[in-house]
């Protein structure tokens, strides 16, 4: 009789293109999802991501049941729970997709050690990225520190392998687990802030495939320009599906190649930026908390909880920023161009620590991803990879006039400005009598914010020189 295997689902909540599942599909399997908040610590999934995870697990269990097995849910320390489950079913192999977060790497080493002590083995498979960050090196044999040579190297390797098929039928031992509600992933404060997410998203593998097909048919052509226009559906909106592994980057890559539309190269580079972020995280595990450019430890940010709160609630007085922050609160997602501008205003105009902004995104984004979130915030702050010139300061007014020229995005998410004439929609403080109540005046004038940021950079450099 063939010994069963345990399949540990983590950030690969799908059945298609699942290397861990493929490696054991001819064996009886026990599919397991384990919630291990203790190991994740400060990086346990935030509120919006936990809402998504709840619904994604519902979808994954349904897909598995349709093929003959059920998803086993558990909660606790992985180094205790996973070996115990493997022993209960007589499994010597535990298969899982490789994780890259520092806390997960430490935990996997502990799980592997415990399994080895009991005669078992943890087998990790590459399922979340296009290329393994452990093996990719520059011509000098070093990890990449800039995106352009990184992307050039991956394009030079040719196409990634084609996606793996969905298994037709699965079988395995029955082992009762926790009910999904016992994981306590949904908010306990009632159906309030997350109702907008329910209207905007369809978590799960089927939702991912539907979204991917729709984007390839309607959005890939013109993506190069459309992705910067927040008023239109010009982006793929695949980020939460990639974050939870409901679609793999290989599936997205090959779908874009098959579509053959103008814009595919720009889309593939976005997939590579995600890979690059994980490359940075693997080699610089301090990235979520400390600046990659160590000079920025001396950046004179002054933590102000009032300013942070106004930014969080979309009350900065900069219409494009406020529209983005309110979109984020309503649907757990914000347009990427607006993310950059909102982040720049917090860090440079308001001189707040980038870590505080990253923490808010971590809790409110359905696509909250430690590598991408950290790398992107550091890029905007000037302390990260490819942050050149590091003293770049986005003007939120000019950015709005360029990328939302009619103010459609602003009027949708900031109803106080719905009737403001076009010439004032990006600068309502210039209206006779000021902005319509209750919309606030800017927390700082755009020109003053830029001057403050440049002065802060000058003080940082002076500290370094001293």
XYZ file of N, CA, C and O in Angstrom, residues 9 130 313:
12
model
N -0.884 23.428 2.182
C -1.242 24.611 1.404
C -0.913 25.871 2.213
O -1.253 25.960 3.400
N 8.452 33.151 -10.362
C 8.929 32.660 -11.653
C 10.320 32.049 -11.532
O 10.648 31.086 -12.220
N -7.451 58.191 6.753
C -8.876 58.399 6.513
C -9.168 59.215 5.259
O -10.337 59.526 4.995
